[in-house]
mmCIF file of C-alpha atoms in Angstrom:
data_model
loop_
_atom_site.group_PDB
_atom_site.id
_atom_site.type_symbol
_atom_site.label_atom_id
_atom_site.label_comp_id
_atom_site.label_asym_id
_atom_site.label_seq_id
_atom_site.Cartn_x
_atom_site.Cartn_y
_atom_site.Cartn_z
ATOM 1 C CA UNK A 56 53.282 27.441 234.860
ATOM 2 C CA UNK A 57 51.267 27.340 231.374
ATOM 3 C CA UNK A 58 47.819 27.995 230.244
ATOM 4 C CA UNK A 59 44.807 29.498 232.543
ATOM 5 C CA UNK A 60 47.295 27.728 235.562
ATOM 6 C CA UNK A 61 48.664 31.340 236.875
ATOM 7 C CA UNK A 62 45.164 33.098 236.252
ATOM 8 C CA UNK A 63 43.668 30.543 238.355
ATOM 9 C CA UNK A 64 46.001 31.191 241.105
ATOM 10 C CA UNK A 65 45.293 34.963 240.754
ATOM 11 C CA UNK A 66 41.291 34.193 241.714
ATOM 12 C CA UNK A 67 42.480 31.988 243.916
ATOM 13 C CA UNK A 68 44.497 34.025 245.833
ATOM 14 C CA UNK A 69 41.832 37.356 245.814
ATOM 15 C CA UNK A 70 39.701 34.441 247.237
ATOM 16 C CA UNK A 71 41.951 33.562 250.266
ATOM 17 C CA UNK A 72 42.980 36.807 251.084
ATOM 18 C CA UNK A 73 39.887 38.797 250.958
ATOM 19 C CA UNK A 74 38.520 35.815 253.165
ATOM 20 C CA UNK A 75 40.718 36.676 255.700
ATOM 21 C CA UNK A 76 40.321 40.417 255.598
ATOM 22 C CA UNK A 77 36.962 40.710 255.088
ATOM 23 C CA UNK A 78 36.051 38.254 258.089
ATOM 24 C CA UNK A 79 38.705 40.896 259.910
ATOM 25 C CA UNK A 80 36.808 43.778 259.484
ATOM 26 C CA UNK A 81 33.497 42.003 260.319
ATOM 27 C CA UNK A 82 33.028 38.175 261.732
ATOM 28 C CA UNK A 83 29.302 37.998 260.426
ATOM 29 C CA UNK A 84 30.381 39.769 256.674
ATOM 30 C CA UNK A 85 28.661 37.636 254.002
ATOM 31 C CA UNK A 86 31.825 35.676 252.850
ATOM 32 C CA UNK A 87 30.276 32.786 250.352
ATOM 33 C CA UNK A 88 31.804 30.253 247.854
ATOM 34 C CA UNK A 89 28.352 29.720 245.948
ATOM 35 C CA UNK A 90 29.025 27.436 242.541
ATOM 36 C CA UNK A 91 30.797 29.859 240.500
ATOM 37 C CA UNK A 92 30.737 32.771 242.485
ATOM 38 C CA UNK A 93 33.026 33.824 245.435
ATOM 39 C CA UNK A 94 31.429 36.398 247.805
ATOM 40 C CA UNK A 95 33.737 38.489 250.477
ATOM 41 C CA UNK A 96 31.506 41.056 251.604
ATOM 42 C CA UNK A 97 32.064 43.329 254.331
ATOM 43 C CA UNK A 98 29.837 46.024 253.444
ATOM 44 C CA UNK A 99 32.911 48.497 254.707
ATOM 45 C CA UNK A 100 32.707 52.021 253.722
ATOM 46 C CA UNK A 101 36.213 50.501 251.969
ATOM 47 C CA UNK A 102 34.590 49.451 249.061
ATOM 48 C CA UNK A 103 37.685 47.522 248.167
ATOM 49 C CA UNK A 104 36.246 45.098 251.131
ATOM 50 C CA UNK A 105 32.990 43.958 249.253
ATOM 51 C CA UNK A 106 33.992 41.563 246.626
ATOM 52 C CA UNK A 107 32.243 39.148 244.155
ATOM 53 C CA UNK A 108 34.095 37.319 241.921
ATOM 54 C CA UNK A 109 33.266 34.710 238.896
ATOM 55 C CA UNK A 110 35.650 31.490 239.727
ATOM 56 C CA UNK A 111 34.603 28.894 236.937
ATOM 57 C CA UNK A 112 37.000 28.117 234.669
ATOM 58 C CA UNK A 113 36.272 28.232 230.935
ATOM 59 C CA UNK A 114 32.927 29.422 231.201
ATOM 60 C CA UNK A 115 30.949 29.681 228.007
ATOM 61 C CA UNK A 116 28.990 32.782 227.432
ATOM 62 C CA UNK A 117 25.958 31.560 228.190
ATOM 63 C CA UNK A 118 27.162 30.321 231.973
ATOM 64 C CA UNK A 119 28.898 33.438 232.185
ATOM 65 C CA UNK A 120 25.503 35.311 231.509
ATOM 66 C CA UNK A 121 23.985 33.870 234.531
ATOM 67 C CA UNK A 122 26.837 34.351 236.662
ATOM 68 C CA UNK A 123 27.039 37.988 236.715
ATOM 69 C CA UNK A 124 23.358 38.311 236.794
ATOM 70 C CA UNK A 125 23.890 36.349 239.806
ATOM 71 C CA UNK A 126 26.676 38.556 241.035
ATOM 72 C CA UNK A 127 24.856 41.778 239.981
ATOM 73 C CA UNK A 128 21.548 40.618 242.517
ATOM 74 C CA UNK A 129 24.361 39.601 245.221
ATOM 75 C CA UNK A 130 25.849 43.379 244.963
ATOM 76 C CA UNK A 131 22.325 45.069 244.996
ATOM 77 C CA UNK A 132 21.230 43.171 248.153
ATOM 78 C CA UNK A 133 24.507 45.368 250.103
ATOM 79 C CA UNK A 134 23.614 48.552 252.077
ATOM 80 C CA UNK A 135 27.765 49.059 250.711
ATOM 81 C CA UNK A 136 28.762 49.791 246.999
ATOM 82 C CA UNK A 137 31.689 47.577 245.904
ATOM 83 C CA UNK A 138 33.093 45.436 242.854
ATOM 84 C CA UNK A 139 32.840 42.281 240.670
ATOM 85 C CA UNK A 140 36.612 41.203 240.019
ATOM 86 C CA UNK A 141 36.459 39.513 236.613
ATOM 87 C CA UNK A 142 39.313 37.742 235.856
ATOM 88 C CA UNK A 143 39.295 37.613 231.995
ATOM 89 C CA UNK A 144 41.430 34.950 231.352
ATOM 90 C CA UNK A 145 39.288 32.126 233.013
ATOM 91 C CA UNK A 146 36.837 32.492 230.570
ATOM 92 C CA UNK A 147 35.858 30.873 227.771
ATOM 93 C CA UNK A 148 37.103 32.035 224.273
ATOM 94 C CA UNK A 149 33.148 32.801 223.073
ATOM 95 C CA UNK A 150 32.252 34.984 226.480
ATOM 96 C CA UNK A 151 35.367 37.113 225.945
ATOM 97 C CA UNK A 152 34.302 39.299 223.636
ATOM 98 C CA UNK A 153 31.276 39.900 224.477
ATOM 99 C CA UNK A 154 31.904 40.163 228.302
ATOM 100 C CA UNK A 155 31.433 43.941 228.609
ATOM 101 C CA UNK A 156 28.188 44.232 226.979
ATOM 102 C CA UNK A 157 26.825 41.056 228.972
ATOM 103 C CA UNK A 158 27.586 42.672 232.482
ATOM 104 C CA UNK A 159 25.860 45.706 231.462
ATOM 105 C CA UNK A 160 22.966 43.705 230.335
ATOM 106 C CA UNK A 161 23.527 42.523 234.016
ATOM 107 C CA UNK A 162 22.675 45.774 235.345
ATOM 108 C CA UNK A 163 26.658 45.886 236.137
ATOM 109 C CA UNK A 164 29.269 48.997 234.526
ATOM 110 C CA UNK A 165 32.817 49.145 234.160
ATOM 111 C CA UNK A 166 34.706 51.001 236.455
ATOM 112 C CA UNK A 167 38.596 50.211 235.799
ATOM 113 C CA UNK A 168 41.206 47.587 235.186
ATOM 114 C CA UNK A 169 43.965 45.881 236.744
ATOM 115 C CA UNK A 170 46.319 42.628 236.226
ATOM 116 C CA UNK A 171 47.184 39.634 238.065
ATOM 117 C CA UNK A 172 51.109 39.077 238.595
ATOM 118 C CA UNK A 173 53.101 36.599 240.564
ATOM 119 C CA UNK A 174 56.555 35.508 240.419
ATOM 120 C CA UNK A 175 59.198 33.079 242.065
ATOM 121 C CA UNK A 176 61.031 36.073 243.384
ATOM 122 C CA UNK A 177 61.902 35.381 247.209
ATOM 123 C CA UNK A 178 63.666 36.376 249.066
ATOM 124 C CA UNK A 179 63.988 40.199 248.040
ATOM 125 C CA UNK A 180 67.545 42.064 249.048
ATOM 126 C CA UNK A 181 66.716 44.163 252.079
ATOM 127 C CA UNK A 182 65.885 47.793 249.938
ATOM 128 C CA UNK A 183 66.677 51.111 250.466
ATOM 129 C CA UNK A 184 65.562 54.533 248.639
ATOM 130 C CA UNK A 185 67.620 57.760 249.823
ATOM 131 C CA UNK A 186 64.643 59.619 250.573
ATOM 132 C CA UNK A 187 62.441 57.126 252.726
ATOM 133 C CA UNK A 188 63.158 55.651 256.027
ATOM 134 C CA UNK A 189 60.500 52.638 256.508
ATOM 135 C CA UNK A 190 58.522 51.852 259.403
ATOM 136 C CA UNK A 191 56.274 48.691 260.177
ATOM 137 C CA UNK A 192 52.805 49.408 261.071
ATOM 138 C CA UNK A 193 52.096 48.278 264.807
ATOM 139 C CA UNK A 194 50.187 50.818 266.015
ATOM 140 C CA UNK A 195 46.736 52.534 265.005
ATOM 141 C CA UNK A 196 48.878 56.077 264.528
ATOM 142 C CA UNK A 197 50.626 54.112 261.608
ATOM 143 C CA UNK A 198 47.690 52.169 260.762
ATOM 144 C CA UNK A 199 45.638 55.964 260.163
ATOM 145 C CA UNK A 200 47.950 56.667 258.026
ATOM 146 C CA UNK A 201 48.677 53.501 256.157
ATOM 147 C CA UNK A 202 44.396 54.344 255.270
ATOM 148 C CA UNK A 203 44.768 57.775 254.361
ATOM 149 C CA UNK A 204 47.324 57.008 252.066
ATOM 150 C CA UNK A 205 45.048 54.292 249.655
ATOM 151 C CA UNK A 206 42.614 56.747 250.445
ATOM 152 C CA UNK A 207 44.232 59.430 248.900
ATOM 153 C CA UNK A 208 45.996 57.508 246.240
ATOM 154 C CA UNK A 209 42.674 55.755 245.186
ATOM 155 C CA UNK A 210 40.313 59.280 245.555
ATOM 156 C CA UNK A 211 37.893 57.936 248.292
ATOM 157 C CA UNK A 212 37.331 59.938 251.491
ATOM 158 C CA UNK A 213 39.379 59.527 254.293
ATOM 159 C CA UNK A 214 36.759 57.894 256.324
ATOM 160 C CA UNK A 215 36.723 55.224 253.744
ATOM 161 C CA UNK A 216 40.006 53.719 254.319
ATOM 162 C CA UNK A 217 39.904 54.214 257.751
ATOM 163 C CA UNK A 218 36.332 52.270 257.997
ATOM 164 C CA UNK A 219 38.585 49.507 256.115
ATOM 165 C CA UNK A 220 41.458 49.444 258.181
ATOM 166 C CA UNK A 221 41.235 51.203 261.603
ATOM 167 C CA UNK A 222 41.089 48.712 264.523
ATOM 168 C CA UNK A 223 42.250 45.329 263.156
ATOM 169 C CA UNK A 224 44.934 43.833 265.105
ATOM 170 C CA UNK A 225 45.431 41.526 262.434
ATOM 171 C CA UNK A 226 47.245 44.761 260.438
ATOM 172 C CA UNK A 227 49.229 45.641 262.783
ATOM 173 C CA UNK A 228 50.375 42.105 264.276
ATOM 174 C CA UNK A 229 49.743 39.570 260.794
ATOM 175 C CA UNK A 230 50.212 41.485 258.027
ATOM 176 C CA UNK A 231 53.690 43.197 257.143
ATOM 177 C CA UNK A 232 52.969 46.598 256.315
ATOM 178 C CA UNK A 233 55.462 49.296 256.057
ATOM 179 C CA UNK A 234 55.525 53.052 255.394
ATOM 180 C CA UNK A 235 57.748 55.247 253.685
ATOM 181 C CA UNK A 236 58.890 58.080 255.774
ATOM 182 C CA UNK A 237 60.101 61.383 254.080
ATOM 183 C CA UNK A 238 61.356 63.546 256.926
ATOM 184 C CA UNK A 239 59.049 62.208 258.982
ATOM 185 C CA UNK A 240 55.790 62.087 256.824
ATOM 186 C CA UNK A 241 54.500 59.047 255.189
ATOM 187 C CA UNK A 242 54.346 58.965 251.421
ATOM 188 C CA UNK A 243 54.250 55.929 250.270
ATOM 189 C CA UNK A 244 52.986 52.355 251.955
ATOM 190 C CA UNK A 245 52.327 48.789 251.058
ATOM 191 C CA UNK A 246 52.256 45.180 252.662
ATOM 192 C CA UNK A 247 52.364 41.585 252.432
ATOM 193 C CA UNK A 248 50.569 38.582 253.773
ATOM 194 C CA UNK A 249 50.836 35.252 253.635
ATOM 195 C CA UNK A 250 48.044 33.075 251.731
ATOM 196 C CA UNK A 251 48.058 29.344 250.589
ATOM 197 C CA UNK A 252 51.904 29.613 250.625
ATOM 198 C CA UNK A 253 52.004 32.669 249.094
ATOM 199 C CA UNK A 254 52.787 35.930 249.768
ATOM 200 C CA UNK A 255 50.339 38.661 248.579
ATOM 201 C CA UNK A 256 50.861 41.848 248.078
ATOM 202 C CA UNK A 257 48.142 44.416 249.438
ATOM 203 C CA UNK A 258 47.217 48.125 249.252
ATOM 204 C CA UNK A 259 50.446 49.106 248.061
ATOM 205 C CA UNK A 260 49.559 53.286 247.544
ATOM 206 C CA UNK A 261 51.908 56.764 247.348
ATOM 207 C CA UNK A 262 50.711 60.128 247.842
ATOM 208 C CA UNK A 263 49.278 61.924 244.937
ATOM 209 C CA UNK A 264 52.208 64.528 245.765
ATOM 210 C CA UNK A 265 55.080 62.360 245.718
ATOM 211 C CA UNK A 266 54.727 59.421 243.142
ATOM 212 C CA UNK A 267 56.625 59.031 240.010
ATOM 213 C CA UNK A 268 59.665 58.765 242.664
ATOM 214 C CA UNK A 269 60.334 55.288 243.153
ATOM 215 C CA UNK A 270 58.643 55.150 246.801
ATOM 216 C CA UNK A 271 56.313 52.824 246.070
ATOM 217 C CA UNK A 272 58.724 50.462 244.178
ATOM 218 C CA UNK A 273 60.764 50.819 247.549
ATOM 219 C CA UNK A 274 58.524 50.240 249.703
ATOM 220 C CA UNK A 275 56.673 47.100 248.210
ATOM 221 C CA UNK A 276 60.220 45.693 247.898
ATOM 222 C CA UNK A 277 60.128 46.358 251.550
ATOM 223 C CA UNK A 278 57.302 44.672 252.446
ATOM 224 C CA UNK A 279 58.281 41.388 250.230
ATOM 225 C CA UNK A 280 61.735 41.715 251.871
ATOM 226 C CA UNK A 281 60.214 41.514 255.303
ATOM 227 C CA UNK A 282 57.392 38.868 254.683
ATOM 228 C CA UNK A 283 59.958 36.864 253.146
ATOM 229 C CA UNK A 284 62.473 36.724 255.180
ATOM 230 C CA UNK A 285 59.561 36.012 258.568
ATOM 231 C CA UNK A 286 57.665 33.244 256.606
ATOM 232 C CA UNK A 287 60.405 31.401 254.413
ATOM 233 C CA UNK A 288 58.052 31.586 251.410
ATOM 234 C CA UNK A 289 59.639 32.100 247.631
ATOM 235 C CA UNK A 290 56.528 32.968 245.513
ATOM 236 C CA UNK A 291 54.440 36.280 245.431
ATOM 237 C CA UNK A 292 50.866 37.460 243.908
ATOM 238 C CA UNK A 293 49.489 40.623 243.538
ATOM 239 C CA UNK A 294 46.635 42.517 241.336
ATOM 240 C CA UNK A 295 48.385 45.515 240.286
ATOM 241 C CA UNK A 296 45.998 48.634 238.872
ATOM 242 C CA UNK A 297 47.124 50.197 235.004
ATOM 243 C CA UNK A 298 49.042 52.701 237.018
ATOM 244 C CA UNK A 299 51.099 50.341 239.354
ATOM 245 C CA UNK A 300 51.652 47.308 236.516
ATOM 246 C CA UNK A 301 54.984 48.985 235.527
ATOM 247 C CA UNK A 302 56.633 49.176 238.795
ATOM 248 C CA UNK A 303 56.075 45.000 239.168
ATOM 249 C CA UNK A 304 58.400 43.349 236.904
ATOM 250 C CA UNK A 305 61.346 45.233 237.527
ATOM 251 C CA UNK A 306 60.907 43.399 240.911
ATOM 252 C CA UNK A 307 60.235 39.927 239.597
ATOM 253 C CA UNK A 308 56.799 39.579 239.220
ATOM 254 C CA UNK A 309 55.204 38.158 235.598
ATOM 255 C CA UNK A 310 51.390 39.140 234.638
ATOM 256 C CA UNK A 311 49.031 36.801 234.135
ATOM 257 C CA UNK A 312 45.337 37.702 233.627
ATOM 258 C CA UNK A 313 44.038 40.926 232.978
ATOM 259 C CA UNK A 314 41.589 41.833 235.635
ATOM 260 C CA UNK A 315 38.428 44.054 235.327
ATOM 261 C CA UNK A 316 36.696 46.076 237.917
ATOM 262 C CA UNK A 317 32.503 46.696 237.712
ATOM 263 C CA UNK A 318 30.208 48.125 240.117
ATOM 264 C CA UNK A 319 26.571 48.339 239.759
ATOM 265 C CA UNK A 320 25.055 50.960 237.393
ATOM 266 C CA UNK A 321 24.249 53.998 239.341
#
């Protein structure tokens, strides 16, 4: 794949997959395509659940402009907080630059950055790590703590994650998700699904205690090794934070777009 082709399958597949998890945690959530804006909206106390995101392609600045104001009056109709994913590689060479500046005009701030990957990588040998034994999340025991861990990894409260997650049969039936298990306690977690022939990569998270260990290299390879070898699929996707982008390519996976987080101004 060359030029904006990988970037647009990144925003594609945020797109699909939040679709399907968003409409998970809530059949009426506001989950839009509106002409250069995608909407997934859950208003979850998750705020990794309420999602706008810009999906033109080459937008100039002055289209870009309107699109986050649009976005921006989207975000501040929600009772929830949550985040404009901007994809900086879809856009146009002149609203690059100036992007930043433009969403704060917007009433919109930056809160952090991430990058797209993907890779023709399946299937994944079955992995092992000599600390972790890895379980599959089927029941809402597991599912607890699959939350607490990206709630802990990503500093919200508890009741966060567990507002995202707690509940959904389609966690603990469609989507593979595994924890790490050292002696017993779960470190380290992350999962798969599949999307437009895909298979994303979601929530992958280790305990603030026990990263810088490999467990969350393990256990993603894990969760590719089991969604690939149930589905048949060969490709992967992920958005992988600025502390997670190392761990990616020693499994396969390429970058693509830089990604970029904003919230509304408090």
């Amino acid at each position: 794949m060359t030029d904006r082709t990988e970037s647009i399958e990144s925003m594609r597949q945020l797109a699909a997959v939040w679709r399907t998890m968003v409409l998970d945690r809530d059949a009426a959530a506001d989950v839009r395509d509106l002409p250069g804006l995608a909407v997934r909206w859950a208003d979850s106390r998750f705020a990794f659940w309420n999602c706008v995101t810009l999906t033109d392609v080459g937008a100039d600045a002055a289209l870009v402009e309107e699109r986050l104001a649009g976005a921006a009056e989207i975000m501040r109709s929600k009772a929830r907080p949550g985040f404009l994913w901007l994809f900086e590689d879809l856009l146009g060479e002149d609203a690059r630059e100036g992007v930043r500046a433009t969403a704060e005009r917007a009433g919109l701030e930056f809160a952090f950055s991430g990058t797209g990957m993907a890779g023709d990588l399946l299937p994944v040998a079955e992995p092992s790590h000599p600390d972790l034994v890895f379980v599959r999340v089927t029941t809402e025991e597991r599912l607890r703590a699959y939350a607490d861990l990206n709630s802990r990894a990503y500093g919200f409260p508890l009741e966060d994650g567990r507002d995202g997650l707690l509940g959904s049969a389609l966690w603990k039936e469609g989507v593979y998700a595994y924890l790490g298990l050292r002696d017993g306690l779960p470190v380290t977690c992350a999962a798969t699904v599949e999307a437009e022939g895909r298979l994303f990569v979601a929530l992958v998270a280790t305990h603030p205690e026990w990263q810088r260990r490999g467990y969350g290299e393990a256990v993603t390879r894990k969760a590719l090794h089991e969604g690939g070898r149930a589905t048949g699929l060969t490709r992967a996707t992920l958005h992988a934070t600025e502390a997670g982008a190392p761990v990616y390519p020693r499994i396969g996976f390429r970058p693509n777009s830089p990604v970029h987080f904003y919230g509304l101004k408090g």
